[in-house]
CSV table of C-alpha atoms and ligand atoms in Angstrom, one decimal:
chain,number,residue,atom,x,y,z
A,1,UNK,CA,-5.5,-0.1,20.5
A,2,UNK,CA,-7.9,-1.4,18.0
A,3,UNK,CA,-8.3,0.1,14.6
A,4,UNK,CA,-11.5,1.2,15.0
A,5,UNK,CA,-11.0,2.8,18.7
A,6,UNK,CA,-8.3,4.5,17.1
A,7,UNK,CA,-10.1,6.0,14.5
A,8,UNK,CA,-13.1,6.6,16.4
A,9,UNK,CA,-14.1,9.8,14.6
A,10,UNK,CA,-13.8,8.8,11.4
A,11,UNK,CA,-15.8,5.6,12.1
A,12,UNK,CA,-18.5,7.8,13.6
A,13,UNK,CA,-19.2,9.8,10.5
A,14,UNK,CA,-18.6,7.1,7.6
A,15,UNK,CA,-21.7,6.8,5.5
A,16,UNK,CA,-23.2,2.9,6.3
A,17,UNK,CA,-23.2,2.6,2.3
A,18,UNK,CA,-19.5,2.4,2.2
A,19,UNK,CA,-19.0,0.6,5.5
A,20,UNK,CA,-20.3,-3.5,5.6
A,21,UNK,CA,-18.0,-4.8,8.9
A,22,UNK,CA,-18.2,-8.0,7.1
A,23,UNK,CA,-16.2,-7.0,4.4
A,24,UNK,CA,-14.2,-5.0,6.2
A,25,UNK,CA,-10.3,-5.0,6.7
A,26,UNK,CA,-8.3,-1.9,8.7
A,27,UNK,CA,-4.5,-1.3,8.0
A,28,UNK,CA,-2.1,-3.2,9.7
A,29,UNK,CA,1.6,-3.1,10.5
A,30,UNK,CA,4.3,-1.2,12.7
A,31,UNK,CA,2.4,2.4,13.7
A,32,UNK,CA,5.9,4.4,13.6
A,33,UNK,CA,7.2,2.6,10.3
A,34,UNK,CA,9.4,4.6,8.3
A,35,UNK,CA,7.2,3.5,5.6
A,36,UNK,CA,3.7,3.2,4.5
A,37,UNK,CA,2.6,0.6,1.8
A,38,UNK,CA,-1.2,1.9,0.2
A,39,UNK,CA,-3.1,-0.9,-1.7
A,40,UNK,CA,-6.3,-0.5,-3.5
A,41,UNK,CA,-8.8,-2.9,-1.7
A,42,UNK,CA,-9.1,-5.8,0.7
A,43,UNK,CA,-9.9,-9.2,-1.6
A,44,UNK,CA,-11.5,-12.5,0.0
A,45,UNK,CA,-8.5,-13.4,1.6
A,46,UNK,CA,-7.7,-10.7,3.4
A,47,UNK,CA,-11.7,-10.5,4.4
A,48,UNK,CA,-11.1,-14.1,5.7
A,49,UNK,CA,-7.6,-13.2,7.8
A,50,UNK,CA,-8.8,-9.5,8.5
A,51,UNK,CA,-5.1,-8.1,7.0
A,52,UNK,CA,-3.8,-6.5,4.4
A,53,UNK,CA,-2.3,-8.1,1.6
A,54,UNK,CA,-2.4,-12.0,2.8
A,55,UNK,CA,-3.7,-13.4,-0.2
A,56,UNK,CA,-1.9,-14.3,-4.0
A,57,UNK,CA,-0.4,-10.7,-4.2
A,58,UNK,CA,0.6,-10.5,-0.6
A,59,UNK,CA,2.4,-13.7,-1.2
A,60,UNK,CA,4.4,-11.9,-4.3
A,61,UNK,CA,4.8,-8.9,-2.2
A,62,UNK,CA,6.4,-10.9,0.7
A,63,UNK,CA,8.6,-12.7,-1.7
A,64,UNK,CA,10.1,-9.5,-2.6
A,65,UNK,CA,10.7,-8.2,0.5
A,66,UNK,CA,12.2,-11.4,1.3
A,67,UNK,CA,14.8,-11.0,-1.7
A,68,UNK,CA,15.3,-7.3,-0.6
A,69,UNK,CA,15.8,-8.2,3.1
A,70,UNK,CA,12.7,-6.1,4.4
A,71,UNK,CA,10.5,-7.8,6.8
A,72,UNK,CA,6.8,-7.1,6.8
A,73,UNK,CA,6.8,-6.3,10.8
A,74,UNK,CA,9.0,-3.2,9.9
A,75,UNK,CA,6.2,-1.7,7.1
A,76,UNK,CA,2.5,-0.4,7.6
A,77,UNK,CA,0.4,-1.4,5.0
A,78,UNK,CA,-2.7,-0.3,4.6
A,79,UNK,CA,-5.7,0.1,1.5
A,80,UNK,CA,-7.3,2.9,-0.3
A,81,UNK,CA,-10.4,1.7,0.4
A,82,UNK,CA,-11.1,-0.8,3.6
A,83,UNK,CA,-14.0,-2.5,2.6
A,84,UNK,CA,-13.9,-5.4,-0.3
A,85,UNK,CA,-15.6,-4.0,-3.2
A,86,UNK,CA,-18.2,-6.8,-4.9
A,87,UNK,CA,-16.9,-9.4,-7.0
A,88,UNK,CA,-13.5,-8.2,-6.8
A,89,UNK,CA,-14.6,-4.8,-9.3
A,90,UNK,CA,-12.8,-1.6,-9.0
A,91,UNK,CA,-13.3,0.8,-6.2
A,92,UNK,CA,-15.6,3.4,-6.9
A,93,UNK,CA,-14.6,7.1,-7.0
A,94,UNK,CA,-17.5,7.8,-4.4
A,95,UNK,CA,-16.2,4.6,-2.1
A,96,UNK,CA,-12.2,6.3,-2.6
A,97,UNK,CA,-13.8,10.0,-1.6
A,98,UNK,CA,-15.7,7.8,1.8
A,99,UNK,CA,-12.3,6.2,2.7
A,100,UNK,CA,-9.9,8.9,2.0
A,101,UNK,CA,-10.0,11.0,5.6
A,102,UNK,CA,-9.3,7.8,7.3
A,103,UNK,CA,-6.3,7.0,5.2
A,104,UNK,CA,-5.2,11.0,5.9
A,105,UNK,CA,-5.6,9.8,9.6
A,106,UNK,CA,-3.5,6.6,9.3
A,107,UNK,CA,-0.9,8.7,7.1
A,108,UNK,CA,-0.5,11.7,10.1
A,109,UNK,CA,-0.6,9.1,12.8
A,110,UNK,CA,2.3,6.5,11.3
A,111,UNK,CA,4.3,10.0,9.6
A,112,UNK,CA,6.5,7.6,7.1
A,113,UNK,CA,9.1,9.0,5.9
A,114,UNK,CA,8.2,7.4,2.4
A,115,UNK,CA,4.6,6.5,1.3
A,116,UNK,CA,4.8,3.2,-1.0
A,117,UNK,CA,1.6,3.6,-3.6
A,118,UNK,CA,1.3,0.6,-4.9
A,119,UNK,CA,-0.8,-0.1,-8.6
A,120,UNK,CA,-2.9,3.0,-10.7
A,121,UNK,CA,-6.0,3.7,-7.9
A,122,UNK,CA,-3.6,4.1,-4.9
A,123,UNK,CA,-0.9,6.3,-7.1
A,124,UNK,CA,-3.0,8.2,-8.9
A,125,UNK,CA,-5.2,8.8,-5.9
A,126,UNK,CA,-2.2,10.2,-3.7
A,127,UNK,CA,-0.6,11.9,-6.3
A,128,UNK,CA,-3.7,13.1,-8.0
A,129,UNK,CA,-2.4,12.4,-11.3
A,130,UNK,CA,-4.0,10.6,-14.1
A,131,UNK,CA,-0.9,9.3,-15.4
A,132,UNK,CA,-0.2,5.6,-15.7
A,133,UNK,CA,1.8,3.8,-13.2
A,134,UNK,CA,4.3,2.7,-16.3
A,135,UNK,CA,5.2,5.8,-16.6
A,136,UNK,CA,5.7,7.3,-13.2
A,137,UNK,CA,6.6,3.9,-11.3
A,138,UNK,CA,10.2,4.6,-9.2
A,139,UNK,CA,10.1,8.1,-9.0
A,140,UNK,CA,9.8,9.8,-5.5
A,141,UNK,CA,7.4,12.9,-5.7
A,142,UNK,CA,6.5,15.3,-2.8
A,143,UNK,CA,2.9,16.5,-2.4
A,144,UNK,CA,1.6,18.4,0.5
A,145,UNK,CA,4.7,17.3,2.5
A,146,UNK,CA,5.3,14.1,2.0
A,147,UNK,CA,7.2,11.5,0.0
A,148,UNK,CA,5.7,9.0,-2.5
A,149,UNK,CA,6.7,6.5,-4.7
A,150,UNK,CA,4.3,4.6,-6.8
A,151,UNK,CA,5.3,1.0,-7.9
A,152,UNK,CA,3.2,-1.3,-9.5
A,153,UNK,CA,0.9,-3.8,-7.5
A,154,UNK,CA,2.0,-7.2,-6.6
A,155,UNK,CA,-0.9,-8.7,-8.4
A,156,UNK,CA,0.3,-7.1,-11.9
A,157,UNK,CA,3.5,-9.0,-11.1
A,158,UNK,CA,1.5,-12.6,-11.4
A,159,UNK,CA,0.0,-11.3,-14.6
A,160,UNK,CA,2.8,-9.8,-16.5
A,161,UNK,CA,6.0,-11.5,-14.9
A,162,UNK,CA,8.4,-8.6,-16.5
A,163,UNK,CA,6.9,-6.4,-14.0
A,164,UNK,CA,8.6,-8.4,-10.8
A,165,UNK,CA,12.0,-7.1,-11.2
A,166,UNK,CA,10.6,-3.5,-11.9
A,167,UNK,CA,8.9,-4.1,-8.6
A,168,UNK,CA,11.7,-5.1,-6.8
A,169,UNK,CA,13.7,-2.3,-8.0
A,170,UNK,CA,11.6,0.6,-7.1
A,171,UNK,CA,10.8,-1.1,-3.6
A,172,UNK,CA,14.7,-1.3,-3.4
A,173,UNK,CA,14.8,2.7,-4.0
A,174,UNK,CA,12.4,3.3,-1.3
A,175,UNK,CA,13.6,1.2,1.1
A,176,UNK,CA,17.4,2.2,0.5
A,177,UNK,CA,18.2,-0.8,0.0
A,178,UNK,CA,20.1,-0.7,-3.5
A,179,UNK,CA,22.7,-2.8,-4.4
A,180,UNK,CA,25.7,-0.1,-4.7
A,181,UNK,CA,28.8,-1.4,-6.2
A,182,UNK,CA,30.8,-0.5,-2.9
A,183,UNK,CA,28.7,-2.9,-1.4
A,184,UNK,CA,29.5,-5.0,-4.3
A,185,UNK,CA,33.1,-4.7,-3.7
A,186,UNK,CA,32.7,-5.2,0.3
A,187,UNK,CA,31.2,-8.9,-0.8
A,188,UNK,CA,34.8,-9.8,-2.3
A,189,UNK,CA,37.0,-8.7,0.4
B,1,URA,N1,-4.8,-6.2,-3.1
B,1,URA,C1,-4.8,-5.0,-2.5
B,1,URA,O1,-4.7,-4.0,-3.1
B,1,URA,N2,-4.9,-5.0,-1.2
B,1,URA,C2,-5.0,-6.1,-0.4
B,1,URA,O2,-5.0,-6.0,0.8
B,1,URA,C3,-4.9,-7.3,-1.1
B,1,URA,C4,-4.8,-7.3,-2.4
């Protein structure tokens, strides 16, 4: 079903401020994932292909999975806010308050067993912190029931390239896919 039909409701009642179809991109991915990936906002690219996280950071993002041996057709991913905010700015907290009920919906209809918050807007958002993502990156919290990790976002891994094993380390945690030292020892036999 489409994104919008699936949503219906929500689509009915978000104010025409928040919602230009041209800039527009819905979440994407396997609808029973064990896990949910939360970005901030849709940029050009992603306008362009109408997916999530297709452009420069989707490109790190899909590198990593790569090395951790996760495939992208396995995860939903989805953003805070679905529309592309102008020139590339930060979302609003008015255009995060329009857009949080649908990502409610999206979150109650997939159920992951892990939420994957990914950069300062989508983790402070869903763990309604205003703590940097420094220094709560990697952990797994529980509010209102479920389970979330923030990370940092892909993009801050082409800016400041210390941040791409941290990355790949947390996304390792949440995907259980850590390299244990029985594993290790399996490799040599
Ligand atoms: N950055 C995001 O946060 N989301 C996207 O979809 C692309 C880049």
């Amino acid at each position: 079903m489409e994104f919008q039909d699936k949503y219906a409701d929500f689509f009915e009642t978000v104010h025409p401020d928040y919602f230009d179809q041209k800039l527009f991109v819905p979440g994407f991915g396997c609808e029973e994932s064990k896990y949910a990936l939360i970005g901030e906002a849709p940029g050009a690219n992603e306008v362009k292909q109408g997916k999530p996280f297709v452009g420069r950071a989707g490109k790190r993002l899909d590198e990593i999975l790569s090395n951790i041996g996760v495939k992208r057709s396995e995860l939903y991913i989805t953003n805070l806010v679905k529309v592309r905010p102008p020139n590339n700015r930060n979302p609003t907290k008015k255009e995060i308050a329009a857009w949080a009920p649908l990502l409610r919906e999206e979150i109650d209809s997939v159920k992951p067993e892990i939420i994957i918050t990914l950069g300062n807007f989508a983790s402070r958002q869903m763990l309604d912190t205003s703590k940097g993502i420094s220094q709560i990156h990697g952990r797994i919290f529980t509010r209102e029931g479920l389970k979330i990790m923030p990370t940092y976002h892909p993009a801050a891994t082409l800016y400041d390239r210390s941040k791409g094993p941290e990355l790949e380390k947390d996304l390792r945690k949440a995907f259980q896919k850590e390299e244990s030292g029985q594993r290790k020892l399996d490799d040599l036999t």
